[in-house]
PDB file of C-alpha atoms in Angstrom:
ATOM      1  CA  MET V  76       9.868  10.627  16.937  1.00 93.00           C
ATOM      2  CA  ALA V  77       7.813   9.891  13.818  1.00 97.00           C
ATOM      3  CA  ILE V  78       4.499   8.102  14.303  1.00 97.00           C
ATOM      4  CA  VAL V  79       3.500   5.629  11.586  1.00 98.00           C
ATOM      5  CA  SER V  80       0.052   4.026  11.725  1.00 98.00           C
ATOM      6  CA  VAL V  81      -0.932   1.055   9.553  1.00 98.00           C
ATOM      7  CA  ILE V  82      -4.446  -0.219   8.960  1.00 98.00           C
ATOM      8  CA  GLY V  83      -4.608  -3.594   7.244  1.00 96.00           C
ATOM      9  CA  LEU V  84      -1.866  -6.133   7.952  1.00 94.00           C
ATOM     10  CA  GLY V  85      -2.138  -8.166   4.789  1.00 92.00           C
ATOM     11  CA  ALA V  86       0.835  -9.379   2.777  1.00 94.00           C
ATOM     12  CA  MET V  87       1.880  -5.836   1.892  1.00 96.00           C
ATOM     13  CA  GLY V  88       0.785  -3.947   4.999  1.00 96.00           C
ATOM     14  CA  ALA V  89       2.567  -6.298   7.376  1.00 96.00           C
ATOM     15  CA  ALA V  90       5.748  -6.340   5.308  1.00 97.00           C
ATOM     16  CA  TYR V  91       5.915  -2.536   5.201  1.00 97.00           C
ATOM     17  CA  ALA V  92       5.095  -2.318   8.907  1.00 97.00           C
ATOM     18  CA  ALA V  93       7.938  -4.701   9.726  1.00 97.00           C
ATOM     19  CA  LYS V  94      10.444  -2.692   7.675  1.00 97.00           C
ATOM     20  CA  LEU V  95       9.366   0.681   9.059  1.00 98.00           C
ATOM     21  CA  SER V  96       9.317  -0.554  12.654  1.00 96.00           C
ATOM     22  CA  ILE V  97      13.101  -1.081  12.646  1.00 94.00           C
ATOM     23  CA  VAL V  98      13.833   2.619  12.024  1.00 97.00           C
ATOM     24  CA  ASP V  99      15.221   4.078  15.244  1.00 94.00           C
ATOM     25  CA  ASP V 100      13.002   7.141  15.510  1.00 95.00           C
ATOM     26  CA  VAL V 101       9.758   5.515  14.314  1.00 97.00           C
ATOM     27  CA  HIS V 102       6.896   4.600  16.629  1.00 97.00           C
ATOM     28  CA  LEU V 103       4.714   2.147  14.732  1.00 97.00           C
ATOM     29  CA  ARG V 104       1.141   1.343  15.652  1.00 96.00           C
ATOM     30  CA  VAL V 105      -1.549  -0.814  14.063  1.00 97.00           C
ATOM     31  CA  ILE V 106      -5.196   0.272  13.954  1.00 97.00           C
ATOM     32  CA  ALA V 107      -7.549  -2.592  14.805  1.00 96.00           C
ATOM     33  CA  ALA V 108     -10.628  -3.343  16.878  1.00 92.00           C
ATOM     34  CA  GLY V 109     -12.542  -6.277  18.295  1.00 92.00           C
ATOM     35  CA  ALA V 110     -11.426  -9.848  17.735  1.00 91.00           C
ATOM     36  CA  ARG V 111      -8.818  -8.780  15.213  1.00 90.00           C
ATOM     37  CA  ALA V 112      -7.188  -6.461  17.732  1.00 93.00           C
ATOM     38  CA  ASP V 113      -7.236  -9.209  20.368  1.00 92.00           C
ATOM     39  CA  ARG V 114      -5.612 -11.643  17.964  1.00 91.00           C
ATOM     40  CA  LEU V 115      -2.881  -9.182  16.953  1.00 91.00           C
ATOM     41  CA  ALA V 116      -2.163  -8.282  20.577  1.00 89.00           C
ATOM     42  CA  ARG V 117      -1.983 -11.954  21.522  1.00 91.00           C
ATOM     43  CA  ASP V 118      -0.228 -13.507  18.517  1.00 91.00           C
ATOM     44  CA  GLY V 119       1.485 -10.623  16.776  1.00 92.00           C
ATOM     45  CA  VAL V 120       2.363 -11.187  13.137  1.00 94.00           C
ATOM     46  CA  THR V 121       5.273 -13.121  11.622  1.00 96.00           C
ATOM     47  CA  VAL V 122       7.187 -11.668   8.678  1.00 97.00           C
ATOM     48  CA  ASN V 123       9.896 -13.785   7.069  1.00 97.00           C
ATOM     49  CA  GLY V 124      10.095 -15.939  10.175  1.00 96.00           C
ATOM     50  CA  GLN V 125      10.384 -13.059  12.650  1.00 95.00           C
ATOM     51  CA  ARG V 126       7.523 -12.401  15.053  1.00 95.00           C
ATOM     52  CA  HIS V 127       6.494  -8.765  15.494  1.00 94.00           C
ATOM     53  CA  SER V 128       4.382  -7.468  18.360  1.00 94.00           C
ATOM     54  CA  PHE V 129       3.197  -4.102  17.094  1.00 95.00           C
ATOM     55  CA  GLU V 130       1.287  -1.693  19.327  1.00 95.00           C
ATOM     56  CA  VAL V 131      -2.417  -2.132  18.596  1.00 95.00           C
ATOM     57  CA  VAL V 132      -4.656   0.916  18.976  1.00 95.00           C
ATOM     58  CA  ASP V 133      -8.452   0.829  19.003  1.00 94.00           C
ATOM     59  CA  PRO V 134     -10.113   3.230  16.526  1.00 93.00           C
ATOM     60  CA  GLN V 135     -12.062   4.741  19.420  1.00 87.00           C
ATOM     61  CA  GLN V 136      -8.944   5.280  21.533  1.00 85.00           C
ATOM     62  CA  PRO V 137      -7.874   8.958  21.680  1.00 82.00           C
ATOM     63  CA  SER V 138      -4.425   9.406  20.165  1.00 88.00           C
ATOM     64  CA  SER V 139      -2.252  12.008  18.544  1.00 92.00           C
ATOM     65  CA  PRO V 140      -2.352  12.187  14.719  1.00 96.00           C
ATOM     66  CA  ALA V 141       0.279  10.109  12.938  1.00 98.00           C
ATOM     67  CA  ASP V 142       2.937  11.543  10.664  1.00 98.00           C
ATOM     68  CA  LEU V 143       2.217   8.737   8.172  1.00 98.00           C
ATOM     69  CA  VAL V 144      -0.854   6.540   7.774  1.00 98.00           C
ATOM     70  CA  ILE V 145      -0.701   3.518   5.461  1.00 98.00           C
ATOM     71  CA  PHE V 146      -3.872   1.882   4.189  1.00 98.00           C
ATOM     72  CA  GLY V 147      -3.206  -1.792   3.454  1.00 97.00           C
ATOM     73  CA  VAL V 148      -6.780  -3.101   3.295  1.00 97.00           C
ATOM     74  CA  LYS V 149      -8.606  -4.512   0.282  1.00 95.00           C
ATOM     75  CA  HIS V 150     -10.951  -2.127  -1.496  1.00 95.00           C
ATOM     76  CA  PRO V 151     -14.208  -3.573  -0.087  1.00 96.00           C
ATOM     77  CA  ALA V 152     -12.890  -2.716   3.390  1.00 96.00           C
ATOM     78  CA  LEU V 153     -11.722   0.806   2.532  1.00 97.00           C
ATOM     79  CA  GLY V 154     -14.909   2.540   3.675  1.00 97.00           C
ATOM     80  CA  ALA V 155     -14.705   1.014   7.147  1.00 96.00           C
ATOM     81  CA  ALA V 156     -10.946   1.670   7.288  1.00 97.00           C
ATOM     82  CA  LEU V 157     -11.493   5.346   6.525  1.00 97.00           C
ATOM     83  CA  GLU V 158     -13.769   5.609   9.540  1.00 96.00           C
ATOM     84  CA  GLU V 159     -11.433   3.624  11.802  1.00 96.00           C
ATOM     85  CA  ALA V 160      -8.434   5.797  10.886  1.00 96.00           C
ATOM     86  CA  HIS V 161     -10.210   9.001  11.904  1.00 94.00           C
ATOM     87  CA  GLY V 162      -8.267   9.518  15.140  1.00 94.00           C
ATOM     88  CA  GLN V 163      -4.922   9.003  13.402  1.00 96.00           C
ATOM     89  CA  ILE V 164      -5.181  11.708  10.759  1.00 97.00           C
ATOM     90  CA  GLY V 165      -4.539  15.434  11.098  1.00 97.00           C
ATOM     91  CA  PRO V 166      -3.517  18.355   8.860  1.00 97.00           C
ATOM     92  CA  LYS V 167       0.149  17.300   8.915  1.00 97.00           C
ATOM     93  CA  THR V 168      -0.478  13.615   8.188  1.00 98.00           C
ATOM     94  CA  ILE V 169       0.857  11.996   5.016  1.00 98.00           C
ATOM     95  CA  ILE V 170      -1.268   9.136   3.678  1.00 98.00           C
ATOM     96  CA  LEU V 171      -0.214   6.234   1.448  1.00 98.00           C
ATOM     97  CA  SER V 172      -2.546   3.685  -0.121  1.00 98.00           C
ATOM     98  CA  LEU V 173      -1.283   0.183  -0.937  1.00 97.00           C
ATOM     99  CA  LEU V 174      -4.532  -0.627  -2.757  1.00 96.00           C
ATOM    100  CA  ASN V 175      -4.511  -1.529  -6.436  1.00 92.00           C
ATOM    101  CA  GLY V 176      -6.619   0.489  -8.854  1.00 92.00           C
ATOM    102  CA  ILE V 177      -6.994   4.179  -9.616  1.00 95.00           C
ATOM    103  CA  THR V 178      -9.615   5.347  -7.121  1.00 96.00           C
ATOM    104  CA  SER V 179      -8.441   4.754  -3.547  1.00 98.00           C
ATOM    105  CA  GLU V 180      -6.348   7.911  -3.255  1.00 98.00           C
ATOM    106  CA  ALA V 181      -9.258  10.065  -4.416  1.00 98.00           C
ATOM    107  CA  GLU V 182     -11.577   8.362  -1.922  1.00 98.00           C
ATOM    108  CA  ILE V 183      -9.084   8.929   0.890  1.00 98.00           C
ATOM    109  CA  ALA V 184      -8.532  12.562  -0.104  1.00 98.00           C
ATOM    110  CA  GLN V 185     -12.273  13.168  -0.125  1.00 98.00           C
ATOM    111  CA  ALA V 186     -12.559  11.760   3.403  1.00 98.00           C
ATOM    112  CA  TYR V 187      -9.495  13.639   4.692  1.00 98.00           C
ATOM    113  CA  PRO V 188      -8.934  16.813   2.636  1.00 98.00           C
ATOM    114  CA  GLU V 189      -6.780  18.270   5.410  1.00 98.00           C
ATOM    115  CA  ALA V 190      -4.111  15.554   4.974  1.00 98.00           C
ATOM    116  CA  THR V 191      -1.526  15.045   2.226  1.00 98.00           C
ATOM    117  CA  VAL V 192      -2.516  12.023   0.152  1.00 98.00           C
ATOM    118  CA  LEU V 193       0.315  10.906  -2.113  1.00 98.00           C
ATOM    119  CA  LEU V 194      -0.195   8.711  -5.173  1.00 98.00           C
ATOM    120  CA  SER V 195       1.680   5.415  -5.114  1.00 98.00           C
ATOM    121  CA  ILE V 196       2.085   2.058  -6.807  1.00 98.00           C
ATOM    122  CA  THR V 197       4.247  -0.961  -6.001  1.00 97.00           C
ATOM    123  CA  TYR V 198       5.696  -3.504  -8.401  1.00 95.00           C
ATOM    124  CA  GLY V 199       8.104  -6.418  -8.304  1.00 94.00           C
ATOM    125  CA  VAL V 200       6.612  -7.613  -4.999  1.00 94.00           C
ATOM    126  CA  ASP V 201       6.200 -11.297  -4.132  1.00 93.00           C
ATOM    127  CA  SER V 202       4.837 -10.951  -0.605  1.00 94.00           C
ATOM    128  CA  VAL V 203       2.341 -13.681   0.339  1.00 93.00           C
ATOM    129  CA  ARG V 204       0.255 -14.155   3.487  1.00 92.00           C
ATOM    130  CA  VAL V 205      -0.787 -17.566   4.788  1.00 90.00           C
ATOM    131  CA  GLU V 206      -2.893 -17.177   7.942  1.00 83.00           C
ATOM    132  CA  ASN V 207      -0.669 -15.141  10.292  1.00 83.00           C
ATOM    133  CA  ASP V 208       2.610 -15.658   8.418  1.00 93.00           C
ATOM    134  CA  ILE V 209       3.922 -13.310   5.722  1.00 95.00           C
ATOM    135  CA  HIS V 210       6.824 -14.279   3.492  1.00 96.00           C
ATOM    136  CA  TYR V 211       8.582 -12.381   0.722  1.00 96.00           C
ATOM    137  CA  SER V 212      11.895 -12.457  -1.110  1.00 96.00           C
ATOM    138  CA  SER V 213      11.390  -9.004  -2.629  1.00 96.00           C
ATOM    139  CA  LEU V 214       9.311  -5.967  -1.716  1.00 96.00           C
ATOM    140  CA  GLY V 215      10.076  -4.559  -5.135  1.00 97.00           C
ATOM    141  CA  VAL V 216       9.834  -0.812  -5.657  1.00 98.00           C
ATOM    142  CA  MET V 217       7.285   1.808  -4.706  1.00 98.00           C
ATOM    143  CA  ASP V 218       6.717   4.799  -6.958  1.00 98.00           C
ATOM    144  CA  PHE V 219       5.165   7.659  -5.023  1.00 98.00           C
ATOM    145  CA  GLY V 220       4.692  11.397  -5.109  1.00 98.00           C
ATOM    146  CA  GLN V 221       2.315  14.173  -5.987  1.00 98.00           C
ATOM    147  CA  ALA V 222       0.312  13.817  -9.189  1.00 97.00           C
ATOM    148  CA  HIS V 223       3.127  15.646 -10.986  1.00 97.00           C
ATOM    149  CA  ASN V 224       6.606  15.944  -9.493  1.00 97.00           C
ATOM    150  CA  GLY V 225       9.211  18.516 -10.408  1.00 94.00           C
ATOM    151  CA  SER V 226      12.959  18.414  -9.889  1.00 93.00           C
ATOM    152  CA  THR V 227      12.553  19.615  -6.293  1.00 95.00           C
ATOM    153  CA  PRO V 228      10.362  17.310  -4.179  1.00 96.00           C
ATOM    154  CA  THR V 229       7.687  18.721  -1.923  1.00 98.00           C
ATOM    155  CA  PRO V 230       8.331  18.529   1.847  1.00 98.00           C
ATOM    156  CA  ALA V 231       5.991  15.521   2.168  1.00 98.00           C
ATOM    157  CA  VAL V 232       7.694  13.611  -0.649  1.00 98.00           C
ATOM    158  CA  SER V 233      11.143  14.478   0.702  1.00 98.00           C
ATOM    159  CA  TRP V 234      10.192  13.351   4.225  1.00 98.00           C
ATOM    160  CA  LEU V 235       8.782  10.064   3.003  1.00 98.00           C
ATOM    161  CA  GLY V 236      11.813   9.437   0.811  1.00 98.00           C
ATOM    162  CA  ASP V 237      14.118   9.901   3.808  1.00 98.00           C
ATOM    163  CA  LEU V 238      11.993   7.518   5.882  1.00 98.00           C
ATOM    164  CA  PHE V 239      11.998   4.856   3.161  1.00 98.00           C
ATOM    165  CA  THR V 240      15.754   5.199   2.696  1.00 98.00           C
ATOM    166  CA  ARG V 241      16.376   4.591   6.397  1.00 98.00           C
ATOM    167  CA  ALA V 242      13.972   1.638   6.347  1.00 98.00           C
ATOM    168  CA  GLY V 243      15.703   0.058   3.344  1.00 97.00           C
ATOM    169  CA  LEU V 244      12.626   0.366   1.120  1.00 98.00           C
ATOM    170  CA  ALA V 245      13.301   0.941  -2.579  1.00 98.00           C
ATOM    171  CA  PHE V 246      11.393   3.819  -4.194  1.00 98.00           C
ATOM    172  CA  THR V 247      11.354   6.298  -7.057  1.00 98.00           C
ATOM    173  CA  VAL V 248       9.560   9.625  -7.523  1.00 98.00           C
ATOM    174  CA  PRO V 249       8.390   9.706 -11.163  1.00 98.00           C
ATOM    175  CA  ALA V 250       7.595  12.962 -12.906  1.00 98.00           C
ATOM    176  CA  ASP V 251       4.049  11.800 -13.739  1.00 98.00           C
ATOM    177  CA  MET V 252       2.458   9.689 -11.004  1.00 98.00           C
ATOM    178  CA  VAL V 253      -0.950   9.783 -12.687  1.00 97.00           C
ATOM    179  CA  ALA V 254       0.499   7.946 -15.681  1.00 96.00           C
ATOM    180  CA  ARG V 255       2.196   5.442 -13.367  1.00 97.00           C
ATOM    181  CA  LEU V 256      -1.097   4.782 -11.541  1.00 97.00           C
ATOM    182  CA  TRP V 257      -2.855   4.008 -14.810  1.00 97.00           C
ATOM    183  CA  TRP V 258       0.097   1.913 -16.027  1.00 97.00           C
ATOM    184  CA  LYS V 259      -0.152  -0.328 -12.949  1.00 97.00           C
ATOM    185  CA  TRP V 260      -3.905  -0.670 -13.426  1.00 96.00           C
ATOM    186  CA  LEU V 261      -3.370  -1.540 -17.096  1.00 97.00           C
ATOM    187  CA  VAL V 262      -0.917  -4.291 -16.153  1.00 95.00           C
ATOM    188  CA  ASN V 263      -3.189  -5.678 -13.442  1.00 94.00           C
ATOM    189  CA  THR V 264      -6.253  -5.613 -15.689  1.00 95.00           C
ATOM    190  CA  GLY V 265      -4.509  -7.369 -18.541  1.00 96.00           C
ATOM    191  CA  VAL V 266      -2.625  -9.971 -16.532  1.00 95.00           C
ATOM    192  CA  ASN V 267      -4.463 -10.609 -13.257  1.00 93.00           C
ATOM    193  CA  GLN V 268      -8.029 -10.452 -14.539  1.00 93.00           C
ATOM    194  CA  VAL V 269      -7.382 -12.451 -17.708  1.00 95.00           C
ATOM    195  CA  THR V 270      -5.448 -15.232 -15.999  1.00 96.00           C
ATOM    196  CA  ALA V 271      -8.119 -15.379 -13.282  1.00 96.00           C
ATOM    197  CA  ILE V 272     -10.858 -15.827 -15.894  1.00 95.00           C
ATOM    198  CA  LEU V 273      -8.797 -18.464 -17.709  1.00 95.00           C
ATOM    199  CA  GLU V 274      -7.826 -20.115 -14.408  1.00 96.00           C
ATOM    200  CA  ALA V 275      -4.262 -20.256 -15.667  1.00 94.00           C
ATOM    201  CA  PRO V 276      -0.787 -19.120 -14.524  1.00 93.00           C
ATOM    202  CA  TYR V 277       0.805 -15.908 -15.772  1.00 92.00           C
ATOM    203  CA  ALA V 278       2.907 -17.864 -18.265  1.00 93.00           C
ATOM    204  CA  ILE V 279      -0.153 -18.340 -20.471  1.00 95.00           C
ATOM    205  CA  VAL V 280      -0.124 -14.670 -21.544  1.00 95.00           C
ATOM    206  CA  GLN V 281       3.621 -14.635 -22.293  1.00 93.00           C
ATOM    207  CA  THR V 282       3.479 -16.556 -25.581  1.00 91.00           C
ATOM    208  CA  THR V 283       3.551 -14.101 -28.485  1.00 93.00           C
ATOM    209  CA  GLY V 284       0.439 -14.272 -30.613  1.00 93.00           C
ATOM    210  CA  SER V 285      -1.354 -16.770 -28.385  1.00 94.00           C
ATOM    211  CA  PRO V 286      -5.122 -16.402 -27.815  1.00 95.00           C
ATOM    212  CA  ALA V 287      -4.445 -15.700 -24.138  1.00 96.00           C
ATOM    213  CA  GLN V 288      -2.032 -12.905 -24.964  1.00 97.00           C
ATOM    214  CA  GLU V 289      -4.463 -11.434 -27.475  1.00 97.00           C
ATOM    215  CA  LEU V 290      -7.112 -11.414 -24.736  1.00 97.00           C
ATOM    216  CA  MET V 291      -4.665  -9.679 -22.385  1.00 97.00           C
ATOM    217  CA  LEU V 292      -3.917  -6.991 -24.982  1.00 97.00           C
ATOM    218  CA  ALA V 293      -7.618  -6.489 -25.680  1.00 97.00           C
ATOM    219  CA  ALA V 294      -8.291  -5.939 -21.980  1.00 97.00           C
ATOM    220  CA  GLN V 295      -5.415  -3.486 -21.748  1.00 97.00           C
ATOM    221  CA  ALA V 296      -6.693  -1.632 -24.825  1.00 97.00           C
ATOM    222  CA  GLU V 297      -9.923  -1.017 -22.915  1.00 96.00           C
ATOM    223  CA  VAL V 298      -7.936   0.598 -20.103  1.00 96.00           C
ATOM    224  CA  ILE V 299      -6.105   2.816 -22.612  1.00 96.00           C
ATOM    225  CA  ALA V 300      -9.391   3.894 -24.174  1.00 96.00           C
ATOM    226  CA  LEU V 301     -10.837   4.696 -20.746  1.00 93.00           C
ATOM    227  CA  ALA V 302      -7.713   6.628 -19.722  1.00 92.00           C
TER     228      ALA V 302
END
């Protein structure tokens, strides 16, 4: 029986938890405390119209280390999440971060050097959370792996690939995950930040030669220079 622990049931965390929970030999648990734990235990979470009552474990509750821990919190909450996940992580634990950006995996690895922290990005996802309801039509694709992956995957990458296959989660294992991490950050910086500043939909940066697109490209050029 594989134990999968999730901390952070946002739009992505809840969707992945729901998919992984249907695998026959997976025991899924959610790390939460206080009022949030009470709410999850009482109301569960609804994903695409289906209510899920995941096991909720308190961070202070003694438990065996998980085979896989998924961090689905926003970055401001990562520090607290790292502390709350302490009882779930051991030397054989694989860790995945669903956070955007290029720093979360390094922060997790610094906190838990004994675990295997894989790099990952997701794209093509349209999952949205409204209060306690999560809806999506596509969970897109996750790229994951070691920083650099050869033709033969490591045991951790192979294990996770088998789990994702049985859960019906699309994935690839690119040769250069560092480049993929920066690529995702480049896209997010150019599109998300610029459209947020302009208070406009994504379509505004899709017109060739438009001022909005030029601003997007300028922001992405800064990421390239930094990389």
